[in-house]
Short mmCIF file of C-alpha atoms in Angstrom, two decimals:
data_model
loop_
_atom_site.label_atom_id
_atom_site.label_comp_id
_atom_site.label_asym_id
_atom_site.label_seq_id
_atom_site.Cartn_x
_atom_site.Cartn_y
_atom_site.Cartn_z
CA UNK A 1 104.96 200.34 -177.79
CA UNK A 2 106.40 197.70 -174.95
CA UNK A 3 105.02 194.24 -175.17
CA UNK A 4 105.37 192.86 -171.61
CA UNK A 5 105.71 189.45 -173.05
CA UNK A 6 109.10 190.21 -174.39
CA UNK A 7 111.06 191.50 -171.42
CA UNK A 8 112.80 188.55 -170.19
CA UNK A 9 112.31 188.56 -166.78
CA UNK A 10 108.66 188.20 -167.40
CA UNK A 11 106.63 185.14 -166.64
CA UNK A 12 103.07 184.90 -167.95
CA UNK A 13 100.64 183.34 -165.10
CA UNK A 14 99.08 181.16 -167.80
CA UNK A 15 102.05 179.86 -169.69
CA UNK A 16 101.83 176.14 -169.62
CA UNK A 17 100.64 173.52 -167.00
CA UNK A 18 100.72 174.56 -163.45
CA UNK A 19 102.47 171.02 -163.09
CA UNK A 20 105.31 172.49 -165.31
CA UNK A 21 105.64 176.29 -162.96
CA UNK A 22 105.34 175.15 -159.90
CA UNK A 23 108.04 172.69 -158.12
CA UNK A 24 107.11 169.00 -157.47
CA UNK A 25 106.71 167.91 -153.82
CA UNK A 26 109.88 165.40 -153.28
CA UNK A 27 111.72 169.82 -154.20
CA UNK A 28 109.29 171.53 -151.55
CA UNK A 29 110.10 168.30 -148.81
CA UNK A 30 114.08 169.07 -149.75
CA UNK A 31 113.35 172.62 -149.25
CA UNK A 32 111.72 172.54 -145.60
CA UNK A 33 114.03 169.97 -144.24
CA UNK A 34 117.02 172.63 -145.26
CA UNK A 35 115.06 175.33 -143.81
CA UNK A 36 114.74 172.57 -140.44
CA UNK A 37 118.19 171.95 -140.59
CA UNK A 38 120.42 174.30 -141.64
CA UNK A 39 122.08 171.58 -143.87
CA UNK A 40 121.95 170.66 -147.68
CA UNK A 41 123.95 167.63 -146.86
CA UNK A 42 121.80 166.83 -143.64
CA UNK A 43 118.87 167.02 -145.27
CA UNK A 44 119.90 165.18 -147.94
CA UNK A 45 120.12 162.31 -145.69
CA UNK A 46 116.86 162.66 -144.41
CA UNK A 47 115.30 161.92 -147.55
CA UNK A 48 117.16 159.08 -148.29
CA UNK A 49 119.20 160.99 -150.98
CA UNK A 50 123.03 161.66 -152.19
CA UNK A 51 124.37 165.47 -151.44
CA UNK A 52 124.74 166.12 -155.13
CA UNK A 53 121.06 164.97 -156.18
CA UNK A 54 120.07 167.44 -153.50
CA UNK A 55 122.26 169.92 -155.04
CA UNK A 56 120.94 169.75 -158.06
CA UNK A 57 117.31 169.12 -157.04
CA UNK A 58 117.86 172.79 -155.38
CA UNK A 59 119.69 174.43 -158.27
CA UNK A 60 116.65 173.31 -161.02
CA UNK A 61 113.90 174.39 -158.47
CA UNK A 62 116.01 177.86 -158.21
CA UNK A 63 115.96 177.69 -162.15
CA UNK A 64 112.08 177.06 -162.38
CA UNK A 65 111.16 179.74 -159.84
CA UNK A 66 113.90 182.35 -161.11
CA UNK A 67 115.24 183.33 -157.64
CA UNK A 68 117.62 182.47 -155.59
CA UNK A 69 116.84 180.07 -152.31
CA UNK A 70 119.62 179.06 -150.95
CA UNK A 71 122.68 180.16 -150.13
CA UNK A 72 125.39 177.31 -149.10
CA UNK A 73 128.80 178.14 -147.43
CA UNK A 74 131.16 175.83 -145.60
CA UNK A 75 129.13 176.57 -142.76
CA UNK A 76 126.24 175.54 -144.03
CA UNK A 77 123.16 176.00 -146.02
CA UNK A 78 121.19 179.58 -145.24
CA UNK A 79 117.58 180.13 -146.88
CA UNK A 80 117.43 184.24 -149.03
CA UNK A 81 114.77 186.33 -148.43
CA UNK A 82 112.93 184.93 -151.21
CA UNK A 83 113.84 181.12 -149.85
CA UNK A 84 112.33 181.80 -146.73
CA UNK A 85 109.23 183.24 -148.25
CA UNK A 86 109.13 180.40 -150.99
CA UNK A 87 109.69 177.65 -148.02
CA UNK A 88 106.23 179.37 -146.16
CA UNK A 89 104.39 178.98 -149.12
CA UNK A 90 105.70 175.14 -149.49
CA UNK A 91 104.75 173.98 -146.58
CA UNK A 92 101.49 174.96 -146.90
CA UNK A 93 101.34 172.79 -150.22
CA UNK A 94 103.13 169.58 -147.97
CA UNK A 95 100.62 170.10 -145.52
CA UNK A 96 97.32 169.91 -148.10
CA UNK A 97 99.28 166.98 -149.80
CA UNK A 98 99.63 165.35 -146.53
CA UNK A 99 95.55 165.99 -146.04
CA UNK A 100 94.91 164.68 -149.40
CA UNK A 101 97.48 161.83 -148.79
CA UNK A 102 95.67 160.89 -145.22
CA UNK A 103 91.76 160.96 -146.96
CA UNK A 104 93.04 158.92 -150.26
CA UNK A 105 94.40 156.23 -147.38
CA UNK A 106 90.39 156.77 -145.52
CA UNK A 107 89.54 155.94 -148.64
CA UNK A 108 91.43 152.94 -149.54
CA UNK A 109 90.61 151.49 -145.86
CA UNK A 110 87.34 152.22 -146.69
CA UNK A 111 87.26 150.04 -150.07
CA UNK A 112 89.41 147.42 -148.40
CA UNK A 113 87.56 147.18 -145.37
CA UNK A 114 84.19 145.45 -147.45
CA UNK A 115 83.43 143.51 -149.83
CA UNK A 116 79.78 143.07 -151.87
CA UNK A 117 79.66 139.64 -153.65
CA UNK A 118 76.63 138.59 -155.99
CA UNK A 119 76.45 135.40 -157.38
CA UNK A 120 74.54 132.44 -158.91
CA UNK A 121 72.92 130.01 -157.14
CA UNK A 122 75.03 127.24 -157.62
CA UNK A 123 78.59 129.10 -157.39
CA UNK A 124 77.26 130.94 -154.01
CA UNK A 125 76.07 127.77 -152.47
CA UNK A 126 78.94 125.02 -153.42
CA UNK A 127 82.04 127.13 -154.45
CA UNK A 128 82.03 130.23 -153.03
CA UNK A 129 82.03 128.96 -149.54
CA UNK A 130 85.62 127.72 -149.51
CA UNK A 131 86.68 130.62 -151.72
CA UNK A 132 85.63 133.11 -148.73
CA UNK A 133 87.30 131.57 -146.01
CA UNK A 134 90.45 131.75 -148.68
CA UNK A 135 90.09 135.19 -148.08
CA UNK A 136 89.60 135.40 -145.11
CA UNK A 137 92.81 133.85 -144.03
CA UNK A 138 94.10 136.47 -146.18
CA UNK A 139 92.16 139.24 -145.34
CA UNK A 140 90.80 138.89 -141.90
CA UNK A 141 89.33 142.68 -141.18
CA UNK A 142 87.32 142.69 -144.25
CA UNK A 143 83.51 142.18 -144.59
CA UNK A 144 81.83 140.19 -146.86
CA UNK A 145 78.74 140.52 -147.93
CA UNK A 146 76.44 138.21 -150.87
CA UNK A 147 73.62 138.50 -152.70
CA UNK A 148 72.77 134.88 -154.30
CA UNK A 149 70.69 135.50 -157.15
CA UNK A 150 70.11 134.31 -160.90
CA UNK A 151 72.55 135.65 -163.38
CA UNK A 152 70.52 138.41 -164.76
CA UNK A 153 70.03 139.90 -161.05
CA UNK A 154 74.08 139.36 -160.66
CA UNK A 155 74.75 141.54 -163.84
CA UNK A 156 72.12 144.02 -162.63
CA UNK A 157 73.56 144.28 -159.09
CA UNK A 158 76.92 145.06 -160.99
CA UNK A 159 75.84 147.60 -163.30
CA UNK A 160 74.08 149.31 -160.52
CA UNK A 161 77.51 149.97 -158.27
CA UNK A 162 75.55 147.55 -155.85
CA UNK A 163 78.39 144.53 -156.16
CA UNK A 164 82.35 144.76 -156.22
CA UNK A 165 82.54 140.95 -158.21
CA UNK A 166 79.87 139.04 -159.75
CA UNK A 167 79.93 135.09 -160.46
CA UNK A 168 77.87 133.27 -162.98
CA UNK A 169 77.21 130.16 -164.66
CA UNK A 170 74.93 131.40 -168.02
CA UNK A 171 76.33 130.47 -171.72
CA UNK A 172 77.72 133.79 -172.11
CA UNK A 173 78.70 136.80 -170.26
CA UNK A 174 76.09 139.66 -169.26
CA UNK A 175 76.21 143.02 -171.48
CA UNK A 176 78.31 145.57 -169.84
CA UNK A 177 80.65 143.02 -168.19
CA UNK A 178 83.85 141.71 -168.26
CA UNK A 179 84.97 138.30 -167.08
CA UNK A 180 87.66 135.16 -166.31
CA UNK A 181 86.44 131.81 -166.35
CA UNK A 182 87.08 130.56 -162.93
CA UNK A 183 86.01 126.87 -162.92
CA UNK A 184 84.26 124.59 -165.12
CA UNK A 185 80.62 122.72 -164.34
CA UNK A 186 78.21 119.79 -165.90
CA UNK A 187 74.53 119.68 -165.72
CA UNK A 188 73.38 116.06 -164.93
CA UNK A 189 69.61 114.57 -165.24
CA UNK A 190 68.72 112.98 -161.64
CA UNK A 191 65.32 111.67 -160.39
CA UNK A 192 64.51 109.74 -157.27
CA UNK A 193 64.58 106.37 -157.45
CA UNK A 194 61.06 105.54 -157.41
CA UNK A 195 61.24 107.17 -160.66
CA UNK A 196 60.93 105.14 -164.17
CA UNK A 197 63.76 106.58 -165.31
CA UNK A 198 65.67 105.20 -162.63
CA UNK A 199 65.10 101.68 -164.53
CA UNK A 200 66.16 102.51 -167.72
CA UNK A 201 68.28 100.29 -169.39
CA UNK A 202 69.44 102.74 -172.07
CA UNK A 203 70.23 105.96 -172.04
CA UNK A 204 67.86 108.97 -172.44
CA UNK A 205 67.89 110.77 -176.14
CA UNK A 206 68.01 114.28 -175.51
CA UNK A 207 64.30 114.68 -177.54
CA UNK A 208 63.00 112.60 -174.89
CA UNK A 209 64.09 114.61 -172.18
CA UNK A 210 63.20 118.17 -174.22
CA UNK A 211 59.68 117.04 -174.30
CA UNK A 212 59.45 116.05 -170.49
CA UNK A 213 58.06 118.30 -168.24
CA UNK A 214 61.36 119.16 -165.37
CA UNK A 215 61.51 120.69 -162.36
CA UNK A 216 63.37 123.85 -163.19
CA UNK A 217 65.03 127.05 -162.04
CA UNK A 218 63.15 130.26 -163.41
CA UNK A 219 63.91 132.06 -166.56
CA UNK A 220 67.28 134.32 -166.15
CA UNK A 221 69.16 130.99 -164.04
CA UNK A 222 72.54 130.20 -166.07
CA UNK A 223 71.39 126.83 -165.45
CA UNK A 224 68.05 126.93 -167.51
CA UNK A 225 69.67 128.75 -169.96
CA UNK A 226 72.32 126.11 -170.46
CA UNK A 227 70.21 123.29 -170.53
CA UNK A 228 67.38 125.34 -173.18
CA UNK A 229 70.27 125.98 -175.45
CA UNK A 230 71.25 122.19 -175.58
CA UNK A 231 68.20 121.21 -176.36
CA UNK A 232 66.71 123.58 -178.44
CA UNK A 233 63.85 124.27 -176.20
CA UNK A 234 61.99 123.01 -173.40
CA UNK A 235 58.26 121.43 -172.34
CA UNK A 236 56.45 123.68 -169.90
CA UNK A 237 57.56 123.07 -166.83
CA UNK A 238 56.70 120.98 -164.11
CA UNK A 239 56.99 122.86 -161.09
CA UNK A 240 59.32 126.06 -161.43
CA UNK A 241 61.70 127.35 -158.51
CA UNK A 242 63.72 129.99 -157.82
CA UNK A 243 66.77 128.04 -156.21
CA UNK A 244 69.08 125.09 -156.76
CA UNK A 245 68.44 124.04 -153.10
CA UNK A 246 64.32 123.52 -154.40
CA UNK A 247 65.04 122.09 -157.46
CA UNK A 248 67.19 119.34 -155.37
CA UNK A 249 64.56 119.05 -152.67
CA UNK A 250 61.51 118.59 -154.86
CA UNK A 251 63.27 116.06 -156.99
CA UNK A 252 64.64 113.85 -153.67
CA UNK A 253 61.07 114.10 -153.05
CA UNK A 254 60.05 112.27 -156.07
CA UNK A 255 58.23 115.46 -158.15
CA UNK A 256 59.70 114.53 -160.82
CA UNK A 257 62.84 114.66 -163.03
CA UNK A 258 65.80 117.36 -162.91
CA UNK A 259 68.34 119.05 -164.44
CA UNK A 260 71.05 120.20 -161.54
CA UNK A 261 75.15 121.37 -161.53
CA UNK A 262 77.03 118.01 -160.48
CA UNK A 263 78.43 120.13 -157.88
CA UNK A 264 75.25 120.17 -155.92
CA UNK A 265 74.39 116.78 -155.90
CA UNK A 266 77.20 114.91 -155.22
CA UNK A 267 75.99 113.86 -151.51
CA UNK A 268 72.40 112.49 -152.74
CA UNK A 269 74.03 110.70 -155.47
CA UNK A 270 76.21 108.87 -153.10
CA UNK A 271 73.41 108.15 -150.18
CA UNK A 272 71.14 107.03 -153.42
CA UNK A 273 68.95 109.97 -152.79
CA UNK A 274 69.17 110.77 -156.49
CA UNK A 275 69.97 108.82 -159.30
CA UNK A 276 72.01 109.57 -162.54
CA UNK A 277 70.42 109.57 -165.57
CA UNK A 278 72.38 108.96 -168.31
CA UNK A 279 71.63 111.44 -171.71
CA UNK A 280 72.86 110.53 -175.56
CA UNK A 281 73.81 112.92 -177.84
CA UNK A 282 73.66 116.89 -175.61
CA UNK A 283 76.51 118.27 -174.18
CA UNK A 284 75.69 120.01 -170.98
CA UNK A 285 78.48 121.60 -169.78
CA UNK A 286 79.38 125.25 -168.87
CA UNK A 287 81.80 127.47 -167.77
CA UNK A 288 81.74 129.26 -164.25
CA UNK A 289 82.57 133.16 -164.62
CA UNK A 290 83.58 136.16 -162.76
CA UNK A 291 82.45 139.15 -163.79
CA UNK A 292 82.67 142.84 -163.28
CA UNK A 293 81.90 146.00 -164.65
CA UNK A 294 83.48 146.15 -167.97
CA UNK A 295 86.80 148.48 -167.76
CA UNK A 296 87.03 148.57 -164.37
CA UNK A 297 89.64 145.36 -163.16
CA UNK A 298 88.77 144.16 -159.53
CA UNK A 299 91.33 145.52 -156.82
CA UNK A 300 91.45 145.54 -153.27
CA UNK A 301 89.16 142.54 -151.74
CA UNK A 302 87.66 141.69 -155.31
CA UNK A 303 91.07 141.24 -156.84
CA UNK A 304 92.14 139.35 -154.05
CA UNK A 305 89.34 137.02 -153.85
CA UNK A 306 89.16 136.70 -158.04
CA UNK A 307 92.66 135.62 -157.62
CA UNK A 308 91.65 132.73 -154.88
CA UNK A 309 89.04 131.36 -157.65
CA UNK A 310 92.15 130.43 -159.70
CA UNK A 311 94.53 128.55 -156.92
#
């Protein structure tokens, strides 16, 4: 009884990878351009390659495929039988790597050609501004778009394949995400100057200002979240908003007393708009963070701009 197997020039269709029986491209290129040219050593130099690499390139693709493909004489380099028949089949292959070359680059332009930004109030409105027409300089054909929202809506827009980078300003980072602190931030008390407060001769004890009703950002702002943590809890509030441009406006406007980024209020506080209050004993700083989803690094656009955040 004959076992097949054993007869050795016998070559099982399912013996190892198809990566490991079939010849890489850079062989099948060397292949053609002989087959173009007529010449080992001429198409050696069209590939940017020394005669003997091509040589040898030739001789272990003959060894892989067990026939011959080429036969070389002084007068140059003549494809078998079999090489001619083996070079038909190869540049079928060059020509679907080529396709799938061309669509990966669609792709790529694709990815390169947008980019979907969500971010906290406070980041979108007084940092990211600069940081985008960093990137723009560098990047001038791609398209940005953002979603300014409270930092549970930017880790949900991440999550959700809605966003390529995220920015937020909570105590700690969203589940699910990675991040890089990109810049650092501290929460001030301001009030108009009508306000008592504005009088005050020493400085407020953070008790004081955790019972006093503030005009605040809504539950899920990094900002509230920040400023809840330092103080172990908050009064109700007085009036409740959903952006750092409301808070700033009701409290020029003499509502009441505020908690805002010092990055927000820097103009009011030197028109006399708003007035500092000074706090004992709370520390309200934060970090600033970009995020994104976790395992999966920014590139293109994203990496690009997360690498602006940090110049």
């Amino acid at each position: 009884m004959s076992n097949t197997d054993d007869h050795p020039g016998h070559r099982s269709g399912s013996a190892g990878s198809l990566a490991h029986r079939v010849p890489d491209l850079g062989a099948l290129e060397l292949l053609l351009a002989v087959a173009r040219l007529g010449s080992l050593g001429g198409a050696a130099r069209e590939l940017g390659i020394t005669q003997p690499a091509a040589s040898s390139r030739i001789r272990s693709m003959e060894r892989q495929l067990g026939v011959a493909l080429v036969d070389r004489s002084p007068r140059g380099s003549r494809l078998t039988d079999a090489g001619a028949l083996v070079t038909d089949w190869a540049r079928r292959i060059v020509e679907a790597a080529e396709a799938f070359d061309a669509g990966a680059q669609a792709l790529r332009d694709r990815r390169d050609s947008r980019l979907r930004v969500a971010a906290s109030m406070t980041i979108a409105e007084y940092l990211l501004p600069g940081w985008l027409l960093a990137l723009r300089a560098e990047r001038p054909d791609t398209a940005v778009s953002l979603l300014a929202g409270n930092s549970a809506a930017v880790a949900e827009r991440l999550l959700s394949g809605k966003a390529d980078l995220g920015f937020v300003e909570g105590l700690s980072v969203p589940s699910g995400l990675d991040s890089a602190v990109v810049a650092h931030d501290r929460l001030i008390v301001v009030t108009a100057p009508a306000h008592p407060w504005a009088r005050r001769r020493r400085p407020l004890a953070g008790e004081e200002l955790a019972a006093t009703p503030l005009i605040l950002r809504e539950k899920g702002s990094g900002t509230r979240q920040v400023l809840d943590a330092a103080l172990g809890g908050l009064a109700r509030p007085l009036i409740e908003v959903s952006s750092t441009t409301a808070v700033k406006a009701a409290a020029v406007g003499g509502a009441g007393p505020a908690v805002l980024s010092e990055l927000a209020v820097g103009e009011e506080l030197a028109m006399r708009r708003l007035v500092r209050i000074p706090v004992d004993g709370i520390a309200l700083t934060r970090d600033l963070r970009a995020v994104w989803p976790m395992g999966h690094r920014p590139t293109g656009p994203a990496r690009d701009l997360l690498s602006l955040t940090r110049g």
